[in-house]
Coordinates of C-alpha atoms in Angstrom, one line a residue:
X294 CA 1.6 -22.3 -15.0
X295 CA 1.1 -19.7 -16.8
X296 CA 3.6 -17.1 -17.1
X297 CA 1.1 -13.9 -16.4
X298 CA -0.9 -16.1 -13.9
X299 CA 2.3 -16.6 -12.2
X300 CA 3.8 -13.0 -12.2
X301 CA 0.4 -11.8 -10.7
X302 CA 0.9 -14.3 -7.8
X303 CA 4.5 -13.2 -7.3
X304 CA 3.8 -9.4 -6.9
X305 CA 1.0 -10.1 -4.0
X306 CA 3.4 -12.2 -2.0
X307 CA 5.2 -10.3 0.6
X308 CA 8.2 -11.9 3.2
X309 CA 10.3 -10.9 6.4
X310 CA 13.9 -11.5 6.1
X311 CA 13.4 -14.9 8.1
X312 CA 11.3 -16.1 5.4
X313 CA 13.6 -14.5 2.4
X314 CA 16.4 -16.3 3.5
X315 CA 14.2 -19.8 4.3
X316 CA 13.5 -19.4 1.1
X317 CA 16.4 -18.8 -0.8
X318 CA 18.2 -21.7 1.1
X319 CA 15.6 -24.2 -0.1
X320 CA 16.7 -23.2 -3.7
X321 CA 20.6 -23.4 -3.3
X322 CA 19.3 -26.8 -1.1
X323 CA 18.0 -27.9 -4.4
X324 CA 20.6 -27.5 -6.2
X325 CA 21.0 -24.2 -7.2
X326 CA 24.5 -23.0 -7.2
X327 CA 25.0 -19.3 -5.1
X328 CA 26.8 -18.2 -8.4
X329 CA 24.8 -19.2 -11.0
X330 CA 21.7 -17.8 -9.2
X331 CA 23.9 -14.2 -8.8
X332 CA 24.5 -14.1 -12.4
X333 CA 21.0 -14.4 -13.3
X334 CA 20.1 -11.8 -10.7
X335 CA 22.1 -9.6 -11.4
X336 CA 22.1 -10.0 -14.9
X337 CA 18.2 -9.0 -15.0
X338 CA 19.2 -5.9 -12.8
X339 CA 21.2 -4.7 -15.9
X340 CA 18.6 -5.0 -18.2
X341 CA 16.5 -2.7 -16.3
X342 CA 19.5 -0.3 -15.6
X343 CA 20.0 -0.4 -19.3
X344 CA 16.5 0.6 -19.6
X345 CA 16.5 3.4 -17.1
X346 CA 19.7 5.2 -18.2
X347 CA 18.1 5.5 -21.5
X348 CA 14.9 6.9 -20.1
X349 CA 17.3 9.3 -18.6
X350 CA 19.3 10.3 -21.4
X351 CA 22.1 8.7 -20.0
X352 CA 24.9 7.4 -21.9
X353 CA 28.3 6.1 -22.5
X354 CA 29.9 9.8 -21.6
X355 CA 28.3 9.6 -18.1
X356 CA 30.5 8.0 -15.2
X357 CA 28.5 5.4 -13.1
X358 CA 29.8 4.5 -9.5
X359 CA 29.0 1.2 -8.1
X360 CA 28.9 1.2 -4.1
X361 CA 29.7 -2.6 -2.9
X362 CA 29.4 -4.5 0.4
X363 CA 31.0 -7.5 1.6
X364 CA 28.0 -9.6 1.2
X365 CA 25.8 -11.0 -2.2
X366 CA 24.4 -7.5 -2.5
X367 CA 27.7 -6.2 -2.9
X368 CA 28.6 -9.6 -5.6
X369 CA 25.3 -8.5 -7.2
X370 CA 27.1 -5.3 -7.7
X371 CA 30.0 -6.3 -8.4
X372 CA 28.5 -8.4 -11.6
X373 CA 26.3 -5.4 -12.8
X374 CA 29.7 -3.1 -12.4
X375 CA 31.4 -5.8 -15.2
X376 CA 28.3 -5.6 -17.3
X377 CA 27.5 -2.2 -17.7
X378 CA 31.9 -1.7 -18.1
X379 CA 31.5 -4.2 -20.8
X380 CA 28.5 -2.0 -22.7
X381 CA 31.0 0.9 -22.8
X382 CA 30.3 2.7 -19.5
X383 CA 32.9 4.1 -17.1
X384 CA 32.9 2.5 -14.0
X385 CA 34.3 3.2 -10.3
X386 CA 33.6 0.9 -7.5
X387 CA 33.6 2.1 -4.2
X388 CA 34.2 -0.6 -1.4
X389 CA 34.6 0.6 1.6
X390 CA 35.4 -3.2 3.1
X391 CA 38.1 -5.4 3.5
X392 CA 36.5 -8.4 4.1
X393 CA 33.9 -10.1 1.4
X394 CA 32.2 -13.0 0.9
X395 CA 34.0 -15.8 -1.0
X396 CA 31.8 -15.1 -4.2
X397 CA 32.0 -11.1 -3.7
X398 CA 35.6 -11.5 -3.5
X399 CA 35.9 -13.5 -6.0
X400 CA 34.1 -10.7 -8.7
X401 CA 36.1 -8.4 -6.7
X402 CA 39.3 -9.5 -7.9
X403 CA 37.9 -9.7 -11.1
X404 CA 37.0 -6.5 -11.7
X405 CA 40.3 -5.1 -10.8
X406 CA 41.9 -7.8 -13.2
X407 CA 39.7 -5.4 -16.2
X408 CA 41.0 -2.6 -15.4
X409 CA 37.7 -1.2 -13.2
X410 CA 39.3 1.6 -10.2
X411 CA 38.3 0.5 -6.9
X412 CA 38.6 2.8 -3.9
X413 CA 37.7 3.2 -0.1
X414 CA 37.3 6.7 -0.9
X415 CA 33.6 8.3 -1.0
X416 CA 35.1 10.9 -2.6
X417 CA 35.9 9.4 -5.9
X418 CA 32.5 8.8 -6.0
X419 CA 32.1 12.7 -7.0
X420 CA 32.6 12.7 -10.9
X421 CA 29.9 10.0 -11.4
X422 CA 26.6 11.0 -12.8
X423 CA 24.6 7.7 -11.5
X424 CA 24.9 5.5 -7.9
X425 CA 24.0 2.3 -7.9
X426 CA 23.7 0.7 -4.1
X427 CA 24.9 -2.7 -3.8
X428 CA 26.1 -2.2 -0.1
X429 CA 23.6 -4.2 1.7
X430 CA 20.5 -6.3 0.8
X431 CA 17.7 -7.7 3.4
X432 CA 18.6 -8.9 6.6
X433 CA 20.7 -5.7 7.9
X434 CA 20.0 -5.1 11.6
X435 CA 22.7 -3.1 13.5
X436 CA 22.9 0.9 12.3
X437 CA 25.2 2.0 10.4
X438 CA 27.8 4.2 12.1
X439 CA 31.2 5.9 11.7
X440 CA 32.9 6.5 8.4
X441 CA 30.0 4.5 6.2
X442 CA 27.6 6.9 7.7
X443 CA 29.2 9.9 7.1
X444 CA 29.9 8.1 3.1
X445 CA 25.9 7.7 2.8
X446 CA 25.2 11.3 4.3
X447 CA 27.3 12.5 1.2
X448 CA 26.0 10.6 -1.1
X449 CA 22.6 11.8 -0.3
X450 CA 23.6 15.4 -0.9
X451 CA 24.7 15.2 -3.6
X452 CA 22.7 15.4 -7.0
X453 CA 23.4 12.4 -8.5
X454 CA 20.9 9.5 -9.4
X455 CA 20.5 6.5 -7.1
X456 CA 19.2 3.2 -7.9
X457 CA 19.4 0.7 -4.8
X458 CA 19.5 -2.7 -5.3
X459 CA 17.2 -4.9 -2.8
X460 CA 16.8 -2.6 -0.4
X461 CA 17.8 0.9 0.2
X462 CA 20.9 0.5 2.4
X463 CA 20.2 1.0 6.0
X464 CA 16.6 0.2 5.8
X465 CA 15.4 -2.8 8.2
X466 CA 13.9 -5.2 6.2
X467 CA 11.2 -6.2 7.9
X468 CA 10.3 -2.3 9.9
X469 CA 11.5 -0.3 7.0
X470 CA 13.2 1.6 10.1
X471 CA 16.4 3.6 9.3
X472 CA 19.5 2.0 11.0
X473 CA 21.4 5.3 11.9
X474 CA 20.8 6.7 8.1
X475 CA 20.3 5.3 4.8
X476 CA 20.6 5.4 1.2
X477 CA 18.0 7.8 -0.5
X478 CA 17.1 6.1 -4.0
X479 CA 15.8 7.1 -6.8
X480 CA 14.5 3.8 -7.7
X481 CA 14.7 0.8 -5.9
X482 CA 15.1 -2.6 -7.3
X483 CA 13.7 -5.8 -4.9
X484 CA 14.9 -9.1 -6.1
X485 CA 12.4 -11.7 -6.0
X486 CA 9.9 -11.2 -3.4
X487 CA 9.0 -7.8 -1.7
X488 CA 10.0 -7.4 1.5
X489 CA 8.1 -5.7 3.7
X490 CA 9.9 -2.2 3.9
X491 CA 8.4 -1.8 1.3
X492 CA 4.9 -1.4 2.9
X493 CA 5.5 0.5 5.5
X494 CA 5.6 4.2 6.0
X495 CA 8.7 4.7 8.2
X496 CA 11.3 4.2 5.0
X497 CA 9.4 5.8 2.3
X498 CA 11.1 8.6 1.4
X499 CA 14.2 6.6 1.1
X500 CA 12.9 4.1 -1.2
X501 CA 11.8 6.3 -4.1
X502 CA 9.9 4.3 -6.7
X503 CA 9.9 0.6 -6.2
X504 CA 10.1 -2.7 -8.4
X505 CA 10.7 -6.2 -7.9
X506 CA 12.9 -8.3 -10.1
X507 CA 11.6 -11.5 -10.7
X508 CA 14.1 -14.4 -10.7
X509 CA 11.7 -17.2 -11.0
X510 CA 11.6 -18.7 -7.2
X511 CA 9.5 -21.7 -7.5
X512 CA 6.1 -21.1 -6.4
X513 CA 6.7 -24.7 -4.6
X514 CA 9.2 -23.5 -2.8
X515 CA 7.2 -19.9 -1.6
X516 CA 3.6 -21.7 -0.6
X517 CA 6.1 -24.6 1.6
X518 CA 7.6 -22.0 4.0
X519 CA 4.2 -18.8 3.4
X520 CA 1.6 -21.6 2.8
X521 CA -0.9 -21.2 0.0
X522 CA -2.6 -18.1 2.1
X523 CA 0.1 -15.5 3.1
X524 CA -0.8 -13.6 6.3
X525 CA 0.6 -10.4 4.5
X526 CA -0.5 -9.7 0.6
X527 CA 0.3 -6.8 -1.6
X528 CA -3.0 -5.7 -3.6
X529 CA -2.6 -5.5 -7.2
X530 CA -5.0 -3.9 -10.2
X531 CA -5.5 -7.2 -11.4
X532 CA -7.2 -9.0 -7.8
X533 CA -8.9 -5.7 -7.3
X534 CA -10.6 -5.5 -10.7
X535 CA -11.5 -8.6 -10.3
X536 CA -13.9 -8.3 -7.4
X537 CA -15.6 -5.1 -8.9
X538 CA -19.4 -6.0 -9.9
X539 CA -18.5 -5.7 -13.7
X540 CA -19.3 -6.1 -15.5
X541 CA -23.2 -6.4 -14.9
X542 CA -25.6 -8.6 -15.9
X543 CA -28.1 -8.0 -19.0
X544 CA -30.8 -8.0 -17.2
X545 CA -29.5 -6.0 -13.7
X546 CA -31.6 -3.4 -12.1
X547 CA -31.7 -1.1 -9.2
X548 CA -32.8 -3.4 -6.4
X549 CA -30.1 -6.4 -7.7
X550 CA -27.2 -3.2 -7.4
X551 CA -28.2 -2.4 -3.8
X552 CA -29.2 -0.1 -1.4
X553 CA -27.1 1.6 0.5
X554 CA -27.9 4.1 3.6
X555 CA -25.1 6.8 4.1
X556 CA -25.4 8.8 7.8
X557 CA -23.5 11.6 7.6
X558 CA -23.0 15.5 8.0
X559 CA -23.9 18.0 9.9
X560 CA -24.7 21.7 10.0
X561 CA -21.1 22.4 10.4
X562 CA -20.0 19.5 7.9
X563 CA -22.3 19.6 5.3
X564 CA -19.2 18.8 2.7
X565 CA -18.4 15.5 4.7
X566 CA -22.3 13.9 3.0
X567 CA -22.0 15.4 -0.1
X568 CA -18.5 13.9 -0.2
X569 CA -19.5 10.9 0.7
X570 CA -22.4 10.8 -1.6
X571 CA -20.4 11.4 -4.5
X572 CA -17.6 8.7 -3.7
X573 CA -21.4 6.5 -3.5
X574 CA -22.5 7.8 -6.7
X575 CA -18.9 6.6 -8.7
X576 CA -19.5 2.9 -7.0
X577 CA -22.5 2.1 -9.2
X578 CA -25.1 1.8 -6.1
X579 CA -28.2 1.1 -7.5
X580 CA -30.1 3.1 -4.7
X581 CA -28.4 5.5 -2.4
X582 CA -30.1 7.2 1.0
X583 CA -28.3 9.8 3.0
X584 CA -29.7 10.8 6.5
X585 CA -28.9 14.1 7.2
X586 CA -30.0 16.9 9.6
X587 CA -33.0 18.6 8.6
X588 CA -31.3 21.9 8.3
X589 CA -29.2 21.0 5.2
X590 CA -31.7 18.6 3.6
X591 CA -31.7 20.7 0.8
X592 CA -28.1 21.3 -0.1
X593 CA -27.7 17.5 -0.7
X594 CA -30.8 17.4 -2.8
X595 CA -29.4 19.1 -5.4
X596 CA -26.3 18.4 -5.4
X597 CA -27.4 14.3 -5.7
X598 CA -30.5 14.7 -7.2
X599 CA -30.8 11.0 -7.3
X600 CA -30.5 10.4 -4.0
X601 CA -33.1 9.8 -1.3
X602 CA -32.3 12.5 0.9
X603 CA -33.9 11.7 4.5
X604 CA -33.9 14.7 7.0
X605 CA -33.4 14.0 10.6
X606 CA -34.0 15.9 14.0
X607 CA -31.6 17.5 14.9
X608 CA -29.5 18.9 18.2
X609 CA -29.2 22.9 18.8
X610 CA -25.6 22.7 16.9
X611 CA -26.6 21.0 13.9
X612 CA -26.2 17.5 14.7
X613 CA -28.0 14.2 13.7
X614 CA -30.0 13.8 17.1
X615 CA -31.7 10.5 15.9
X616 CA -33.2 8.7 12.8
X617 CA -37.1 9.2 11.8
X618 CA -39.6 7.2 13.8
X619 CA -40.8 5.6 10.0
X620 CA -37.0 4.6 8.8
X621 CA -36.3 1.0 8.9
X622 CA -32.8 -0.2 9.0
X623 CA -33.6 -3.6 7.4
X624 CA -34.4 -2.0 4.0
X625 CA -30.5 -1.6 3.4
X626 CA -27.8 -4.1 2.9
X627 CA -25.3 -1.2 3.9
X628 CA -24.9 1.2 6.1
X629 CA -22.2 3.3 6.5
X630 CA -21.9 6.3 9.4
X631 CA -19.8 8.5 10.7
X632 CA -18.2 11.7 8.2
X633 CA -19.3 14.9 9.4
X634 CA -21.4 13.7 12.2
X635 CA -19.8 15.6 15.1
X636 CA -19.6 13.6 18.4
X637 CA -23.2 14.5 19.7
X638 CA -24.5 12.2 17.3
X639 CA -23.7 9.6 19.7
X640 CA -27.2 8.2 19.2
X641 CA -27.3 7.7 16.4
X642 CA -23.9 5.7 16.3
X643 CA -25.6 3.2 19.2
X644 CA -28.3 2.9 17.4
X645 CA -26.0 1.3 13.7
X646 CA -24.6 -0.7 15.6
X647 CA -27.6 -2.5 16.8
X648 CA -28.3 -3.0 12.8
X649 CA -28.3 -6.7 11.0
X650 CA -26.5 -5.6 8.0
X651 CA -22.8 -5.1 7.1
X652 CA -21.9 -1.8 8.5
X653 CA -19.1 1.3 7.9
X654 CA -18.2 3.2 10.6
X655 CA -15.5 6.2 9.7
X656 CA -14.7 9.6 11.5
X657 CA -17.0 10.4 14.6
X658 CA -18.6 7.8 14.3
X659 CA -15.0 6.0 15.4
X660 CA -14.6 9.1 17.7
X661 CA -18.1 8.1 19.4
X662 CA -17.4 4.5 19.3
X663 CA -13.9 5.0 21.4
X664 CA -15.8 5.9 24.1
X665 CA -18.0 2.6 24.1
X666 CA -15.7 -0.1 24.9
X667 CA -14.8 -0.6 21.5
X668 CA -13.4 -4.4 21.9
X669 CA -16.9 -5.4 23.6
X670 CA -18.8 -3.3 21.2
X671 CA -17.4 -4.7 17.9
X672 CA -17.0 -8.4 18.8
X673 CA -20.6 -9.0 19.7
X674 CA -22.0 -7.8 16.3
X675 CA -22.9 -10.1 14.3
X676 CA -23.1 -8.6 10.9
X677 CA -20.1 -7.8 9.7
X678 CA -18.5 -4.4 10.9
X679 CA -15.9 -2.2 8.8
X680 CA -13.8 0.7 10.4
X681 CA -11.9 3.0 8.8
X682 CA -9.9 5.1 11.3
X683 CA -6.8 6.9 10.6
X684 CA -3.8 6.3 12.7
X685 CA -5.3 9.2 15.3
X686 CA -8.7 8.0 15.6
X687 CA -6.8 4.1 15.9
X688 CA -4.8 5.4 18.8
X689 CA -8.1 6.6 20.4
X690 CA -9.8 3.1 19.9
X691 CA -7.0 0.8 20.3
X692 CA -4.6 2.7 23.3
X693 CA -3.8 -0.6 24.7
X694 CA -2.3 -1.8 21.5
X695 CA -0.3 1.2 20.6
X696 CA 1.2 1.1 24.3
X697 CA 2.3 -2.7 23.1
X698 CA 2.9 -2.7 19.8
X699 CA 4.6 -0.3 16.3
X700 CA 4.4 -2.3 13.7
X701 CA 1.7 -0.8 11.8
X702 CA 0.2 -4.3 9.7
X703 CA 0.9 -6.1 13.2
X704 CA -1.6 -3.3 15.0
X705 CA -4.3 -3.4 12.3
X706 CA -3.9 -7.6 12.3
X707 CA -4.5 -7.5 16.3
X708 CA -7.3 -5.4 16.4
X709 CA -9.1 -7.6 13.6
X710 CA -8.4 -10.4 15.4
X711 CA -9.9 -8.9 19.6
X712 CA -12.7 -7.0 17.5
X713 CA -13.9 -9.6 14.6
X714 CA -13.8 -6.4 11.9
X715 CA -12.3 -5.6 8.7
X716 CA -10.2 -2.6 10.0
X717 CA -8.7 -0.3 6.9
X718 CA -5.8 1.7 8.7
X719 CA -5.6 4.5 6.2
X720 CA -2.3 6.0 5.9
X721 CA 0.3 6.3 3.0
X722 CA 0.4 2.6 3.0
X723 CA -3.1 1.6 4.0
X724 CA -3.5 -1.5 5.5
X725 CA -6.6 -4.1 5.4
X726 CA -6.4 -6.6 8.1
X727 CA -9.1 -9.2 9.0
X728 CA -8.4 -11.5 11.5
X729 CA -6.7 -13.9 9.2
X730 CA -5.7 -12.2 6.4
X731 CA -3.7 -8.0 6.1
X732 CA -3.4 -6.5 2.7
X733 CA -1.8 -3.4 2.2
X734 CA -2.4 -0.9 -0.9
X735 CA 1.0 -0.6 -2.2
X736 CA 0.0 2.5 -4.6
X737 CA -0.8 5.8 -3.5
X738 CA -0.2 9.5 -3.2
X739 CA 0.3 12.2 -1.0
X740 CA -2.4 14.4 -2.6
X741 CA -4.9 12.6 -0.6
X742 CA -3.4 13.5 2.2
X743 CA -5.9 16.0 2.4
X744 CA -9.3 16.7 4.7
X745 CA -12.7 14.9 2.8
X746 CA -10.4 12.5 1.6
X747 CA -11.9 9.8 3.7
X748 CA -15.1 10.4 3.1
X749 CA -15.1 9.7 -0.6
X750 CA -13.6 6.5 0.3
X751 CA -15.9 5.8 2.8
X752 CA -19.1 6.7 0.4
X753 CA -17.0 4.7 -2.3
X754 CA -16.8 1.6 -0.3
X755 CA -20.2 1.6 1.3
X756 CA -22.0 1.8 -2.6
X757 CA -19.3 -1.2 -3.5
X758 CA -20.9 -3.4 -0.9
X759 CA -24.7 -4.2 -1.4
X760 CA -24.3 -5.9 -4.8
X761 CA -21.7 -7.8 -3.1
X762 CA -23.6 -8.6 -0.4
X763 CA -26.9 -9.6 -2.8
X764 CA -24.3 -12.2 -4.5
X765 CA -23.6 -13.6 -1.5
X766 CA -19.8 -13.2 -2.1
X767 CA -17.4 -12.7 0.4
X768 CA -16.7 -8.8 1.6
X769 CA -13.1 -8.5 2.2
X770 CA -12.0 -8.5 -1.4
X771 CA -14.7 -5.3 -2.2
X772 CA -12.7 -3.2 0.5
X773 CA -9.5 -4.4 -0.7
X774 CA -10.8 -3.0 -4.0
X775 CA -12.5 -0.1 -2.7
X776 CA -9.1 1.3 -1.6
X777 CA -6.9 0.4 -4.4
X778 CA -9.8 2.3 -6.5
X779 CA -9.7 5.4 -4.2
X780 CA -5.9 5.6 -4.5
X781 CA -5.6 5.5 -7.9
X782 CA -8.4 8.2 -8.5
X783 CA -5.6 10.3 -6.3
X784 CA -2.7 9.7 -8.2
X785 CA -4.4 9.9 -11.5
X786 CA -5.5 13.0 -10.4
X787 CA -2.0 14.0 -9.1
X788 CA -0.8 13.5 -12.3
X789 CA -2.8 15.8 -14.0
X790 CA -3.3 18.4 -11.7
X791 CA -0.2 17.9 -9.5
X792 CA -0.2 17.1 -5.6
X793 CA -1.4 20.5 -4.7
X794 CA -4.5 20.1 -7.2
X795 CA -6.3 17.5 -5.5
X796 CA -9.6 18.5 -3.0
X797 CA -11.9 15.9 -1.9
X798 CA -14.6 17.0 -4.3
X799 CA -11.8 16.9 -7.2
X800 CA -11.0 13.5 -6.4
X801 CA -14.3 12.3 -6.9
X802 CA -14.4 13.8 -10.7
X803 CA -11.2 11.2 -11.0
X804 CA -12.8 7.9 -9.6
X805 CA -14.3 6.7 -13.0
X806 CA -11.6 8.1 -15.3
X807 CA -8.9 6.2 -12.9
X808 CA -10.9 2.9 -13.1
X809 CA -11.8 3.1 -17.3
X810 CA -7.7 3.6 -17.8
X811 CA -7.7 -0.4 -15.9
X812 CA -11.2 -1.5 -17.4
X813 CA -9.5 -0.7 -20.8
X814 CA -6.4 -2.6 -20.2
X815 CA -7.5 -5.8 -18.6
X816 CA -10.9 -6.0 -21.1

């Protein structure tokens, strides 16, 4: 296989500990000896520490302290302490254990025979310039207590760089919940396959930024115990690129890129349609209609002149009361409802949901929906339905399952399943989840943590759809897509203008300058 074919399948694949060490005893099964596969591990964790001390301006004058545990994380440490003493860097090992593995031991002893200090003492730690966690890996469960506590608290204040190997230690591997406390890294290092701490939001701060090191697990071995589709999948640039409608046909025109009807905005919320439509306008639709209250018809006429503006009655506050008598529903392969509508638009939300065409509903739209049996409601559609709630407006939908169940990709996965929907539960890790599949987006920012947000993404996503839908191709890729595009508008964005620069209406100025930095290097 081909070696980039194969690294693209690796970084989607995503395991629980269970699975991770199922794995990893089918290789040593095979023959594989527990050393030689150490080595290798450990040896690639050097080459990227070799890398990242440069990047840092850190040499040969700068102590580094190695923090080792009495399993294979720790011998992983253990052989990256020789290495980097052997390219000239001073080295302390910290083991705050008595009892190791055979192997760990084994490198242990080793080390001390080369002259590399070892002590139980966090404090010797205090001349170093760079940690590097090799205390625990995946599969830690009880918290961490007593005297290692109190040694990680330290660490943590102190100003020093971190790099964990695996896992932060004290992060549960499969939760990402903090046993007690954990290691704050700089950068984190997964080995082989990434775990999935890695996508949720409980551990984030701890993790700092995240790569996997891949040490060639046979994809044979991976599909026998995950199966050739994985429940969970990580989404990358490349599987999201590749489901964009690009590029388009020589002979493509407005009615083969779509029509798509937004609903949206009111007299108090006239941003949330003018968001929306712009998020629209980036996707490419070929013909966009936004249904709006009569009283701001204007505003969003020239702000998308290109747009079919459609003005509505409205209530006494402003609201959407109900579509025009002459609009019919079957003109548009999308619909998407819901930003800025306020909840007396509750008409108009029964009324979308009657529709035979894929449908979006986001913000009131969910807030209206909660209050019709939303279980019922959604699994007797039978176009395809797409919600978008944040964790506040899922609690409000779903209360049964939050009473039941944490586990964020376990919630989303649920609620696919009892509703039939492609739910996207936004959130620093947003998650995708139909009712066989979740993806998460494992990219994003915390500039978009900000209100208007959603609506882009919900415009963006809703524009993405009708050619999709005219092609006859399936629709859970384009949302998986749609997010990974919205995120990286945010952190391209973020980069320029920093965390604080980034309003909704500036993030829509970064959705095709975040997507021609990917057309550019995949073309």
């Amino acid at each position: 296989m081909n070696s980039e074919i194969r690294s693209e399948k690796i970084q989607q694949i995503v395991v629980t500990a269970e699975q991770m060490r199922t794995i990893e005893n089918r290789i040593f099964s095979a023959g594989m000896p527990v050393a030689a596969l150490m080595e290798k591990v450990a040896l690639k964790i050097t080459q990227r520490l070799q890398k990242f001390l440069s990047e840092n301006s850190i040499t040969s004058s700068n102590k580094i302290g190695i923090l080792v545990g009495p399993g294979h994380n720790g011998g992983d440490g253990l052989v990256v302490a020789r290495e980097l003493y052997f390219l000239g860097y001073p080295i302390i090992i910290y083991s705050p254990f008595s009892k190791r593995k055979e192997l760990t031991e084994a490198h242990a002893n080793y080390a001390v025979s080369l002259g590399i200090p070892v002590s139980s003492n966090i404090e010797e730690l205090q001349t170093c310039d760079v940690l590097i966690d090799g205390l625990f890996g995946f599969g830690l469960e009880r918290p961490i207590a007593g005297e290692l506590a109190n040694a990680i608290d330290t660490i943590n204040t102190g100003n020093k760089w971190v790099i964990s190997i695996d896992l932060p230690s004290g992060i549960h591997t499969d939760t990402g919940e903090i046993l007690g406390t954990a290691i704050r890294a700089d950068l984190t290092l997964c080995l082989g396959l990434w775990k999935q701490a890695f996508l949720q939001e409980v551990g984030l701060d701890y993790i700092g930024i995240a790569e996997l090191i891949d040490f060639d697990i046979p994809l044979t071995d991976i599909q026998e115990i995950l199966g050739k589709s994985p429940f969970l999948n990580r989404i990358t640039s490349s599987t999201a690129i590749q489901t964009l409608p690009l590029p388009r046909s020589a002979n493509s025109h407005k009615y083969k890129n779509g029509h798509l009807l937004i609903i949206a905005g009111s007299k108090q919320y006239t941003g949330a349609a003018i968001l929306a439509g712009l998020g629209a306008r980036a996707s490419g639709i070929g013909m966009l209609s936004i249904a709006v209250p009569n009283s701001i018809k204007s505003l969003l006429s020239s702000t998308l002149p290109e747009a079919l503006i459609i003005g509505c009655p409205e209530t006494e506050n402003g609201a959407i009361l109900k579509l025009p008598e002459d609009i019919d529903l079957r003109r548009y392969q999308t619909i998407a409802c819901g930003p800025g509508l306020t909840p007396e638009a509750h008409l108009i939300v029964e009324t979308i949901l009657t529709a035979n065409c894929p449908i979006i509903l986001d913000a009131d739209a969910l807030n209206i929906l909660s209050k019709l049996n939303p279980f019922f409601t959604l699994s007797s559609r039978q176009s395809t339905t797409i919600i978008t709630p944040h964790l506040g407006e899922f609690k409000r939908l779903f209360p049964e399952l939050i009473e039941l169940e944490k586990n964020k990709i376990n919630l989303a996965k649920q609620a696919a399943e009892l509703t039939q929907t492609i739910i996207v539960l936004k959130g620093a890790r947003t998650c995708i989840a139909t009712p066989n599949q979740v993806w998460i987006n494992p990219d994003s920012t915390p500039a978009l943590g900000r209100g208007g947000s959603g609506d882009v993404l919900t415009g963006l996503l809703g524009g993405l759809l009708p050619p999709i839908i005219l092609a006859e191709k399936p629709v859970e890729s384009i949302v998986n897509s749609a997010v990974w595009w919205h995120s990286q508008a945010g952190i391209l964005a973020a980069k320029e203008r920093t965390e604080l620069g980034v309003d909704a209406y500036t993030l829509t100025q970064y959705l095709i300058p975040a997507l021609r930095q990917f057309i550019k290097t995949n073309s």
